[in-house]
Coordinates of C-alpha atoms and ligand atoms in Angstrom, one line a residue:
Chain E
M20 CA -20.0 -0.4 19.7
K21 CA -19.6 0.6 16.1
E22 CA -16.6 0.5 13.9
L23 CA -16.1 3.0 11.1
L24 CA -13.4 2.4 8.5
V25 CA -12.2 5.3 6.2
I26 CA -10.4 4.1 3.1
S27 CA -9.4 5.5 -0.3
G28 CA -7.6 2.9 -2.5
K29 CA -5.1 5.4 -3.8
G30 CA -3.2 7.7 -1.5
G31 CA -3.5 11.5 -1.4
T32 CA -7.3 11.8 -1.6
G33 CA -7.4 13.3 1.8
K34 CA -8.5 10.3 3.8
T35 CA -6.2 11.0 6.8
T36 CA -7.3 14.7 6.8
I37 CA -10.9 13.6 7.1
V38 CA -10.2 11.1 9.9
G39 CA -8.3 13.9 11.7
A40 CA -11.3 16.1 11.5
F41 CA -13.6 13.2 12.6
A42 CA -11.6 12.8 15.7
G43 CA -12.4 16.4 16.7
L44 CA -16.0 16.0 15.6
A45 CA -16.4 12.8 17.6
K46 CA -15.3 14.6 20.8
D47 CA -17.9 17.2 20.0
S48 CA -20.7 14.7 19.4
F49 CA -19.9 12.4 22.4
P50 CA -18.3 14.7 25.0
C51 CA -18.8 12.2 27.9
E52 CA -17.6 9.1 26.1
T53 CA -14.4 7.9 24.7
T54 CA -14.0 7.5 21.0
V55 CA -11.2 5.1 20.1
L56 CA -9.0 5.9 17.1
A57 CA -7.1 3.3 15.2
D58 CA -4.5 3.9 12.4
C59 CA -4.6 0.7 10.3
D60 CA -2.1 2.1 7.8
V61 CA 0.7 0.2 9.5
D62 CA 3.1 0.7 6.7
A63 CA 3.1 4.5 6.5
A64 CA 1.1 5.7 9.5
D65 CA 0.3 9.4 9.3
L66 CA -2.6 10.0 11.6
H67 CA -0.3 10.7 14.5
L68 CA 1.1 13.6 12.7
I69 CA -2.3 15.4 13.0
L70 CA -3.4 13.9 16.4
K71 CA 0.0 14.4 18.1
P72 CA -0.3 11.5 20.5
S73 CA 1.9 10.8 23.6
V74 CA 2.8 7.2 23.5
R75 CA 1.8 5.3 26.7
R76 CA 2.6 1.7 25.7
T77 CA 4.9 0.2 23.1
N78 CA 4.5 -3.4 22.1
E79 CA 6.6 -5.6 19.9
F80 CA 5.1 -7.3 17.0
F81 CA 6.4 -10.6 15.9
G82 CA 5.7 -11.5 12.3
L83 CA 6.5 -14.8 10.7
K84 CA 9.6 -16.6 11.8
K85 CA 12.6 -16.5 9.4
A86 CA 15.0 -19.2 8.6
T87 CA 18.6 -19.1 9.7
I88 CA 21.4 -21.6 9.0
D89 CA 23.7 -22.9 11.7
P90 CA 27.0 -23.2 9.7
A91 CA 28.4 -25.6 12.3
K92 CA 25.8 -28.1 11.4
C93 CA 25.3 -27.4 7.7
D94 CA 27.2 -29.7 5.3
N95 CA 26.2 -27.7 2.2
C96 CA 24.1 -30.4 0.6
G97 CA 21.9 -27.8 -1.0
E98 CA 18.6 -29.6 -0.3
C99 CA 17.1 -26.5 1.2
A100 CA 17.9 -24.4 -1.8
K101 CA 16.1 -26.9 -4.0
V102 CA 12.8 -26.7 -2.0
C103 CA 12.7 -22.9 -1.3
R104 CA 10.3 -21.4 -3.8
F105 CA 11.1 -17.8 -2.9
D106 CA 14.7 -17.8 -4.1
A107 CA 15.8 -17.0 -0.6
I108 CA 18.6 -19.7 -0.4
A109 CA 21.7 -19.7 -2.6
M110 CA 25.2 -20.9 -2.6
H111 CA 27.7 -18.0 -1.8
E112 CA 31.4 -18.7 -1.9
E113 CA 31.0 -22.4 -1.2
S114 CA 28.5 -22.1 1.6
I115 CA 24.7 -21.9 1.8
K116 CA 23.2 -18.5 2.7
I117 CA 19.7 -17.4 3.4
E118 CA 18.7 -13.9 2.2
P119 CA 16.4 -12.6 5.0
V120 CA 14.5 -10.1 2.9
S121 CA 13.4 -12.8 0.5
C122 CA 12.5 -15.4 3.1
E123 CA 8.8 -15.8 3.5
G124 CA 9.1 -17.9 6.6
C125 CA 7.4 -21.0 5.1
A126 CA 9.8 -23.3 7.0
V127 CA 10.0 -25.9 4.2
C128 CA 13.8 -25.8 4.4
F129 CA 13.6 -26.3 8.1
H130 CA 11.6 -29.5 7.7
I131 CA 13.6 -30.8 4.8
C132 CA 17.2 -30.2 6.1
P133 CA 18.8 -33.6 6.7
S134 CA 21.3 -32.2 9.2
Q135 CA 18.8 -30.1 11.2
A136 CA 21.0 -27.1 10.5
I137 CA 18.1 -24.7 10.0
N138 CA 16.3 -22.8 12.7
M139 CA 13.2 -20.8 12.5
K140 CA 13.8 -17.6 14.5
D141 CA 11.3 -15.0 15.8
V142 CA 11.9 -11.6 14.3
I143 CA 10.5 -8.3 15.6
A144 CA 8.7 -7.2 12.5
G145 CA 7.3 -4.0 13.9
H146 CA 5.8 -2.2 16.9
W147 CA 2.4 -1.1 17.9
F148 CA 1.5 1.7 20.3
V149 CA -1.3 2.8 22.5
S150 CA -1.2 6.5 22.9
D151 CA -3.2 9.3 24.4
T152 CA -4.4 12.2 22.3
I153 CA -6.7 15.1 23.2
Y154 CA -9.4 13.3 21.3
G155 CA -9.1 10.0 22.9
P156 CA -6.9 6.9 22.8
L157 CA -5.1 6.1 19.6
V158 CA -3.8 2.7 18.6
H159 CA -1.2 2.8 15.9
A160 CA 1.7 0.8 14.6
K161 CA 4.9 0.8 12.6
L162 CA 5.8 -2.2 10.5
G163 CA 9.5 -2.6 10.1
V164 CA 11.1 -1.7 6.8
A165 CA 10.9 -4.4 4.2
E166 CA 8.7 -6.5 6.4
E167 CA 5.6 -8.5 5.5
N168 CA 2.5 -9.6 7.2
S169 CA 1.1 -6.2 7.5
G170 CA -2.3 -7.9 7.7
K171 CA -1.5 -9.5 10.9
L172 CA -0.3 -6.2 12.4
V173 CA -3.5 -4.5 11.3
M174 CA -5.5 -7.2 13.2
E175 CA -3.4 -6.6 16.2
V176 CA -4.2 -2.8 16.1
R177 CA -7.9 -3.5 15.6
R178 CA -8.0 -6.0 18.4
E179 CA -6.4 -3.6 20.9
A180 CA -8.7 -0.7 19.7
R181 CA -11.7 -3.0 20.4
R182 CA -10.4 -4.0 23.7
I183 CA -10.0 -0.4 24.8
A184 CA -13.4 0.5 23.4
E185 CA -15.0 -2.3 25.4
T186 CA -13.4 -1.5 28.7
R187 CA -14.3 2.2 28.3
G188 CA -17.8 1.6 27.1
S189 CA -17.2 3.5 23.8
R190 CA -19.7 3.8 21.1
L191 CA -17.4 4.3 18.2
I192 CA -14.0 3.2 16.8
I193 CA -12.7 5.2 13.9
C194 CA -10.2 3.4 11.7
D195 CA -7.9 5.1 9.2
G196 CA -7.4 2.5 6.5
P197 CA -4.4 1.4 4.5
P198 CA -4.0 2.1 0.8
G199 CA -4.6 -0.5 -1.9
V200 CA -6.8 -3.6 -2.0
G201 CA -4.3 -6.2 -0.7
C202 CA -3.7 -8.0 2.6
P203 CA -3.7 -5.0 5.0
V204 CA -7.0 -3.6 3.5
I205 CA -8.6 -7.0 3.7
S206 CA -7.6 -7.3 7.4
S207 CA -9.0 -3.8 8.1
M208 CA -12.3 -4.4 6.4
S209 CA -13.6 -7.6 7.8
G210 CA -16.4 -7.0 10.3
V211 CA -16.6 -3.2 10.2
D212 CA -20.0 -1.6 10.4
L213 CA -19.5 1.0 7.7
A214 CA -16.7 1.7 5.2
L215 CA -16.4 5.3 4.0
I216 CA -14.6 5.5 0.7
V217 CA -12.9 8.9 0.2
T218 CA -12.3 9.5 -3.5
E219 CA -11.3 12.4 -5.6
P220 CA -12.4 13.4 -9.1
T221 CA -9.4 12.1 -11.0
I222 CA -9.5 9.1 -13.3
A223 CA -7.1 7.3 -11.0
G224 CA -9.4 8.1 -8.0
V225 CA -12.4 6.6 -9.9
H226 CA -10.5 3.5 -11.0
D227 CA -9.3 2.8 -7.4
M228 CA -12.7 3.5 -5.9
E229 CA -14.3 0.9 -8.2
R230 CA -11.8 -1.8 -7.2
L231 CA -12.2 -1.0 -3.6
Y232 CA -16.0 -1.1 -3.9
T233 CA -15.8 -4.6 -5.5
L234 CA -13.6 -5.7 -2.6
A235 CA -16.0 -4.3 0.1
N236 CA -18.9 -6.0 -1.7
G237 CA -17.2 -9.3 -1.4
F238 CA -17.0 -8.7 2.4
D239 CA -20.6 -7.7 2.7
V240 CA -19.6 -4.4 4.2
E241 CA -21.9 -1.4 3.8
V242 CA -20.1 1.2 1.7
V243 CA -20.7 4.9 1.4
V244 CA -18.8 7.4 -0.7
C245 CA -17.5 10.9 -0.3
I246 CA -15.8 13.0 -3.0
N247 CA -13.0 15.2 -1.8
K248 CA -12.0 18.2 -3.8
Y249 CA -15.1 17.6 -5.9
D250 CA -14.8 20.9 -7.7
L251 CA -11.4 20.0 -9.2
D252 CA -13.2 18.3 -12.1
Y253 CA -17.0 18.6 -12.3
K254 CA -17.3 16.1 -15.1
I255 CA -15.5 13.3 -13.3
S256 CA -17.4 14.1 -10.1
R257 CA -20.6 13.5 -12.1
D258 CA -19.2 10.2 -13.3
I259 CA -18.6 9.2 -9.7
R260 CA -22.1 10.1 -8.8
E261 CA -23.4 8.1 -11.7
F262 CA -21.3 5.1 -10.7
C263 CA -22.7 5.3 -7.2
R264 CA -26.2 5.6 -8.5
T265 CA -26.0 2.5 -10.7
H266 CA -24.3 0.5 -7.9
D267 CA -26.7 1.6 -5.3
I268 CA -24.1 3.2 -3.1
D269 CA -25.0 6.3 -1.1
M270 CA -23.0 9.4 -1.7
V271 CA -22.8 11.0 1.7
G272 CA -20.6 14.0 1.2
R273 CA -18.9 16.4 -1.2
I274 CA -16.0 18.4 0.1
P275 CA -14.7 21.4 -2.0
F276 CA -11.0 22.1 -2.7
D277 CA -10.0 24.6 -0.1
E278 CA -6.8 26.5 0.4
E279 CA -7.4 26.3 4.2
V280 CA -7.0 22.5 3.9
V281 CA -3.7 22.9 2.1
K282 CA -2.5 25.3 4.9
A283 CA -3.6 22.9 7.6
L284 CA -1.8 20.1 5.8
V285 CA 1.4 22.0 5.6
K286 CA 1.3 22.7 9.3
G287 CA 0.2 19.2 10.2
E288 CA -3.0 20.5 11.9
P289 CA -6.5 19.2 11.8
I290 CA -8.9 21.2 9.5
I291 CA -11.4 21.4 12.4
S292 CA -9.5 22.8 15.3
P293 CA -10.0 21.0 18.6
D294 CA -11.2 24.1 20.6
L295 CA -13.6 25.3 18.0
T296 CA -17.2 24.7 19.1
S297 CA -19.7 24.1 16.4
G298 CA -21.4 27.1 14.8
K299 CA -18.3 29.4 14.5
S300 CA -17.3 30.4 11.1
E301 CA -15.2 27.8 9.4
S302 CA -13.7 27.1 6.0
P303 CA -15.9 25.6 3.3
A304 CA -14.1 22.2 3.5
A305 CA -14.5 22.1 7.3
N306 CA -18.2 22.9 6.9
A307 CA -18.7 20.1 4.4
T308 CA -16.8 17.7 6.6
R309 CA -19.2 18.5 9.5
Q310 CA -22.1 17.7 7.2
L311 CA -20.4 14.5 6.2
W312 CA -19.9 13.6 9.8
A313 CA -23.6 14.1 10.7
E314 CA -24.5 11.9 7.8
I315 CA -22.1 9.2 9.0
L316 CA -23.5 9.2 12.5
N317 CA -26.9 8.8 10.9
R318 CA -25.8 5.8 9.0
L319 CA -24.3 4.2 12.1
S320 CA -27.5 5.0 14.1
L321 CA -25.5 6.9 16.6
Chain Z
M4 CA 19.1 0.8 -16.6
I5 CA 16.3 0.2 -14.2
I6 CA 14.8 3.1 -12.3
S7 CA 12.1 2.6 -9.8
I8 CA 9.8 5.3 -8.6
A9 CA 8.6 5.0 -5.1
S10 CA 7.2 7.1 -2.2
G11 CA 6.4 6.3 1.4
K12 CA 3.1 8.0 1.1
G13 CA 0.5 7.5 -1.6
G14 CA -0.8 10.3 -3.7
T15 CA 2.5 12.2 -3.9
G16 CA 2.7 12.0 -7.7
K17 CA 4.7 8.7 -8.3
T18 CA 2.6 7.7 -11.3
T19 CA 2.8 11.2 -12.7
V20 CA 6.6 11.2 -12.6
A21 CA 6.8 7.7 -14.0
V22 CA 4.5 8.3 -16.9
N23 CA 5.8 11.7 -17.8
L24 CA 9.4 10.6 -17.5
A25 CA 8.7 7.6 -19.8
L26 CA 7.0 10.0 -22.4
T27 CA 10.0 12.4 -22.2
L28 CA 12.5 9.6 -22.7
M29 CA 10.8 7.8 -25.5
E30 CA 12.2 10.1 -28.1
T31 CA 15.8 9.2 -27.3
E32 CA 15.6 5.8 -25.6
S33 CA 13.9 2.5 -25.8
V34 CA 11.6 2.7 -22.8
Y35 CA 9.7 0.1 -20.7
L36 CA 7.2 1.3 -18.2
L37 CA 6.4 -1.3 -15.6
D38 CA 3.4 -0.6 -13.3
C39 CA 4.2 -2.7 -10.2
D40 CA 1.5 -1.0 -8.1
V41 CA -0.6 -4.1 -8.7
E42 CA -3.2 -3.3 -6.1
E43 CA -4.1 -0.1 -7.8
P44 CA -2.4 0.1 -11.2
N45 CA -3.0 3.5 -12.7
A46 CA -0.3 4.3 -15.2
H47 CA -2.3 2.8 -18.1
L48 CA -5.0 5.5 -17.5
F49 CA -2.5 8.1 -18.6
L50 CA -0.6 6.0 -21.2
R51 CA -3.7 4.4 -22.7
P52 CA -1.6 1.6 -24.2
R53 CA -2.9 -0.9 -26.8
L54 CA -2.9 -4.2 -25.0
E55 CA -1.3 -7.0 -26.9
G56 CA -1.3 -9.9 -24.5
S57 CA -1.8 -11.1 -21.0
A58 CA -0.9 -14.0 -18.7
K59 CA -2.4 -15.2 -15.5
V60 CA -0.4 -15.1 -12.3
T61 CA -1.0 -18.2 -10.2
V62 CA 0.1 -19.6 -6.9
P63 CA 0.2 -23.4 -6.5
V64 CA -2.3 -24.4 -3.8
P65 CA -2.9 -27.9 -2.3
I66 CA -5.7 -30.2 -3.3
V67 CA -6.1 -33.1 -0.9
D68 CA -7.2 -36.6 -1.9
E69 CA -8.9 -37.7 1.3
E70 CA -8.9 -41.4 0.2
Q71 CA -5.1 -41.4 0.5
C72 CA -4.9 -39.4 3.7
N73 CA -3.8 -41.5 6.8
E74 CA -4.6 -38.7 9.3
C75 CA -1.0 -38.1 10.3
G76 CA -1.6 -34.3 10.6
R77 CA 1.8 -33.5 9.1
C78 CA 0.5 -30.9 6.6
G79 CA -1.2 -28.9 9.4
E80 CA 2.1 -28.9 11.4
T81 CA 4.1 -27.8 8.4
C82 CA 2.1 -24.9 7.1
A83 CA 3.4 -21.6 8.5
F84 CA 0.3 -19.7 7.2
N85 CA -2.5 -21.8 8.7
A86 CA -3.7 -22.5 5.2
I87 CA -4.3 -26.2 5.7
L88 CA -6.1 -27.8 8.7
P89 CA -6.5 -31.5 9.0
L90 CA -9.5 -32.6 11.0
G91 CA -9.3 -36.4 11.0
K92 CA -9.8 -37.4 7.4
H93 CA -11.2 -34.1 6.5
V94 CA -8.5 -31.7 5.5
L95 CA -9.7 -28.2 5.1
T96 CA -7.7 -25.9 2.9
F97 CA -7.8 -22.1 2.9
H98 CA -6.4 -21.1 -0.5
E99 CA -6.6 -17.4 0.1
L100 CA -4.1 -17.8 2.9
C101 CA -1.7 -20.1 1.0
H102 CA 1.6 -18.7 -0.1
G103 CA 2.2 -21.7 -2.4
C104 CA 5.4 -22.9 -0.6
G105 CA 4.7 -26.5 -1.5
G106 CA 5.6 -27.7 1.9
C107 CA 2.5 -29.7 2.6
A108 CA 2.6 -31.6 -0.7
L109 CA 6.3 -32.2 -0.3
L110 CA 6.1 -33.5 3.2
C111 CA 2.8 -35.5 3.1
P112 CA 4.0 -39.1 3.6
T113 CA 1.3 -40.7 1.6
G114 CA 1.3 -38.4 -1.4
A115 CA -2.3 -37.4 -0.8
I116 CA -1.7 -33.7 -1.7
R117 CA -1.2 -32.4 -5.2
E118 CA -1.0 -28.8 -6.2
E119 CA -3.1 -26.8 -8.6
P120 CA -2.6 -23.3 -9.8
L121 CA -4.9 -20.7 -8.2
E122 CA -5.2 -17.4 -10.1
I123 CA -4.3 -14.4 -8.0
G124 CA -3.8 -11.8 -10.7
V125 CA -2.9 -11.0 -14.2
V126 CA 0.0 -9.5 -16.1
E127 CA -0.9 -7.5 -19.3
W128 CA 1.4 -5.9 -21.8
G129 CA 1.2 -3.6 -24.8
H130 CA 2.5 -0.4 -26.4
A131 CA 1.8 3.3 -26.1
G132 CA 3.6 4.8 -29.0
S133 CA 7.1 3.4 -28.7
I134 CA 6.8 2.8 -25.0
S135 CA 6.5 -0.8 -24.0
H136 CA 4.0 -1.0 -21.1
I137 CA 3.6 -3.9 -18.7
H138 CA 1.4 -3.9 -15.7
G139 CA 0.1 -6.4 -13.1
R140 CA -3.3 -6.4 -11.5
L141 CA -4.0 -8.2 -8.3
K142 CA -7.3 -10.1 -8.3
I143 CA -9.7 -8.4 -6.0
G144 CA -10.0 -10.3 -2.7
S145 CA -6.5 -11.9 -3.1
P146 CA -4.1 -10.7 -0.5
L147 CA -0.8 -11.6 -2.1
A148 CA 0.6 -8.8 -4.1
P149 CA 4.3 -9.7 -4.3
P150 CA 4.0 -12.7 -6.7
V151 CA 2.2 -10.4 -9.1
V152 CA 4.9 -7.8 -8.8
R153 CA 7.5 -10.4 -9.5
A154 CA 5.6 -11.7 -12.5
V155 CA 5.6 -8.2 -14.0
K156 CA 9.3 -7.8 -13.5
K157 CA 9.9 -11.3 -14.9
H158 CA 8.0 -10.6 -18.0
A159 CA 10.2 -7.5 -18.7
Q160 CA 13.5 -9.0 -17.6
N161 CA 14.8 -10.4 -20.8
R162 CA 13.0 -8.2 -23.2
S163 CA 14.1 -4.9 -21.7
L164 CA 17.9 -5.5 -21.8
G165 CA 19.6 -2.3 -22.9
A166 CA 16.5 -0.3 -22.5
V167 CA 15.5 2.2 -19.8
S168 CA 13.0 0.5 -17.5
I169 CA 10.9 2.7 -15.3
I170 CA 9.1 0.9 -12.5
D171 CA 6.1 2.5 -10.8
A172 CA 6.2 1.0 -7.3
P173 CA 3.3 0.8 -4.9
P174 CA 3.2 3.2 -1.9
G175 CA 4.7 2.3 1.5
T176 CA 7.8 0.3 2.5
S177 CA 6.5 -3.2 3.0
C178 CA 6.9 -6.4 1.0
P179 CA 5.2 -5.4 -2.4
V180 CA 7.4 -2.3 -2.5
V181 CA 10.5 -4.2 -1.7
A182 CA 9.6 -6.7 -4.5
S183 CA 9.3 -3.7 -6.9
V184 CA 12.4 -1.7 -5.9
S185 CA 14.9 -4.5 -5.4
G186 CA 17.3 -4.9 -8.3
S187 CA 16.9 -1.3 -9.5
D188 CA 19.9 0.7 -10.5
F189 CA 18.4 3.8 -9.1
C190 CA 15.3 4.8 -7.1
L191 CA 13.5 8.1 -7.2
L192 CA 11.6 8.9 -4.1
V193 CA 8.7 11.3 -4.9
T194 CA 7.5 13.3 -2.0
E195 CA 5.7 16.6 -1.1
P196 CA 6.7 19.4 1.2
T197 CA 4.3 18.6 4.0
P198 CA 4.9 17.0 7.4
F199 CA 3.3 13.8 6.0
G200 CA 5.5 13.9 2.9
L201 CA 8.6 14.3 5.1
H202 CA 7.6 11.6 7.6
D203 CA 6.9 9.1 4.9
L204 CA 10.0 10.0 3.0
T205 CA 12.1 9.1 6.0
L206 CA 10.5 5.6 6.0
A207 CA 11.2 5.2 2.3
V208 CA 14.8 6.3 2.8
D209 CA 15.2 3.6 5.4
M210 CA 13.9 1.1 2.9
V211 CA 16.1 2.0 0.0
R212 CA 19.1 2.1 2.2
E213 CA 18.3 -1.3 3.5
L214 CA 18.0 -2.6 0.0
G215 CA 21.3 -0.9 -0.9
V216 CA 19.8 0.9 -3.9
N217 CA 21.2 4.3 -4.9
F218 CA 18.5 7.0 -4.7
G219 CA 17.5 10.6 -4.9
V220 CA 14.4 12.7 -4.2
V221 CA 11.9 14.4 -6.4
I222 CA 9.8 17.1 -4.7
N223 CA 6.3 17.4 -6.1
R224 CA 4.1 20.3 -5.3
A225 CA 7.2 22.3 -4.5
G226 CA 6.5 25.7 -3.0
L227 CA 3.5 24.3 -1.1
G228 CA 5.0 24.3 2.3
N229 CA 7.9 24.4 4.7
G230 CA 11.6 23.8 4.3
G231 CA 11.8 20.9 6.7
L232 CA 12.1 18.6 3.7
V233 CA 15.1 20.4 2.2
D234 CA 16.8 20.5 5.6
Y235 CA 16.3 16.8 6.1
C236 CA 17.7 16.0 2.6
R237 CA 20.7 18.2 3.3
A238 CA 21.4 16.7 6.7
E239 CA 21.1 13.2 5.3
N240 CA 23.1 14.1 2.2
I241 CA 20.3 13.0 -0.1
P242 CA 20.3 14.7 -3.6
I243 CA 17.1 16.6 -4.6
L244 CA 17.1 15.9 -8.3
A245 CA 13.9 17.7 -9.4
R246 CA 11.3 20.1 -8.1
I247 CA 7.8 20.1 -9.7
P248 CA 6.0 23.2 -8.7
F249 CA 2.6 23.3 -7.1
D250 CA 0.0 24.5 -9.5
R251 CA -3.7 23.8 -9.7
K252 CA -3.5 23.5 -13.5
Y253 CA -1.2 20.5 -13.2
A254 CA -3.7 18.9 -10.8
K255 CA -6.5 19.5 -13.3
C256 CA -4.5 18.0 -16.1
Y257 CA -3.8 14.9 -14.0
A258 CA -7.5 14.6 -13.0
K259 CA -8.5 14.1 -16.6
G260 CA -5.8 11.6 -17.3
G261 CA -3.8 14.2 -19.2
R262 CA -0.1 14.1 -19.9
L263 CA 1.7 17.0 -18.3
I264 CA 4.6 17.1 -20.6
E265 CA 2.4 17.5 -23.6
E266 CA 0.5 20.4 -22.2
F267 CA 3.3 22.1 -20.2
P268 CA 6.7 22.3 -21.9
E269 CA 8.3 23.4 -18.5
I270 CA 7.6 20.0 -17.1
R271 CA 9.3 18.3 -20.0
K272 CA 12.4 20.4 -19.3
I273 CA 12.3 19.5 -15.6
L274 CA 12.1 15.8 -16.4
Q275 CA 14.9 16.0 -19.0
D276 CA 17.1 17.6 -16.4
L277 CA 16.0 14.9 -13.9
W278 CA 17.1 12.2 -16.3
H279 CA 20.5 13.8 -16.7
A280 CA 20.8 14.1 -12.9
V281 CA 19.9 10.4 -12.5
C282 CA 22.4 9.4 -15.1
V283 CA 25.1 11.4 -13.3
S284 CA 24.2 10.0 -9.9
A285 CA 24.0 6.5 -11.2
E286 CA 27.4 6.8 -12.8
R287 CA 29.0 8.1 -9.6
V288 CA 28.6 4.8 -7.8
Ligands
SF4_15 S1 11.7 -20.6 5.3 FE1 10.8 -20.9 3.3 S2 11.2 -19.0 2.2 FE2 12.5 -19.0 4.0 S3 14.4 -19.8 3.3 FE3 13.3 -21.5 4.1 S4 12.2 -22.4 2.3 FE4 12.9 -20.3 1.7
SF4_16 S1 1.5 -24.9 0.0 FE1 2.6 -24.0 1.8 S2 1.3 -22.3 2.4 FE2 0.1 -23.5 0.9 S3 -1.1 -24.8 2.3 FE3 0.7 -26.0 1.7 S4 2.1 -25.6 3.4 FE4 0.5 -24.0 3.6

């Protein structure tokens, strides 16, 4: 079983559009097997808008516990406020209050309180879902607003995707990655077989791709790059190619800017429609994505 | 006045709005631009500031003196992040998981644990024309963005009194975004008229409402798609404060790191109007 991760660093490069297209292409390539899809962008999951899943199972996600004060036991000594390094505890109108948004759940206050007035409570920090789509099962999640520990939720999504892939004897899991280079990205990257970075020829796209590459390198994950909307700026596209050459990264695809993609985006549809069998006439971007897909399968020896 | 610029989804034009708004306002106001998207800071690519200083952002992590350890195991029971694991007299520490809460050092009965700063990022500052620019950069491989965000805001805090501070927040709605947006006087949510833009806007709206920050919407790439976005804003009683049209020439300018307001006067006008609308909305509350 192989795991492919698609990431981009900055948003808006077309990562989810490409994953959406891959879902259809995977069904084409492995008609008799299940390809498992996983949306690891647990903060702003979007893949479901293209794949239109029906949710089969909803699971609660517990993040870190949070501190609460039992006013009956608290004698307002203020010891907890002294030890909290996250400024979550303060005196309000003569009584101690904990601000839940600031609490990191470290429990130092719980351990230090001389009156045992602090409890650490489980909080539902989000949900994860197992859904059916016409392309195969999708595991996705939604982190609660203002919650942390997205890394742990990403792990949960990946674990479930793997479990499904194992029971169904799948060959491939396709993960739509989160933005950035912080904790959710780190959690989605460890142990994948291939990371496809989708970049765009803008100076911000290049900057973010470089940071992402450094991160992937630290994890010893094989990286390949694809430039989306490469004809937006030929010079920057050449710079990306040059960066890839000097860092020994393979450039596996170039997708042109295409009005059809914009139209599909506005409608929330995949750029490669599910009932289109290969060979029919398609938009330039869809064609390029098909080539990219073939190259990816090659890399994964599938 | 502190205005944060956020969006549920990445790539909607947050940085474009932040940078160009700063450039528009610099003629009349003292302007601070804080780039709190510390995982992928990009505003400096457009501002090209002269950097004048920097400071490391650190988290205090435990160092264990195994000579003094009496194998009680308290540190391992204390740590909520599994960042310290006592195995007899060998105490393993996982600094990348440590949030620097200080619990293990505080509660170790023999005083065997001291803390040392671990670098997780950097704050840099400088000027681009009259704009004061501050940004944070998370060290690659470090997972903890919020302390770097807080360090950026802290650096600006006392210096920017009386100025207009524009905060470019990271995408999403989770902890680094909350760290960026909380404490703002007003939040602009930048979105685009696609189902993705609308979906992620609804998440961002939940977040700013939860934080109790007054907010309005900027539609980027207006004219691209459907009216669902406008209907949503109307139904939720959210003001649409500006519309930046969809045009490939803007995208080209952005690609090169160009400044829209310098090449396209119509954008300057849109942003001036936006600023007035923000001032009016912020006054109202
Ligand atoms: S659990 Fe930690 S972060 Fe939360 S209030 Fe207590 S000391 Fe502060
Ligand atoms: S400082 Fe806090 S988070 Fe770090 S190892 Fe000690 S108990 Fe764990």
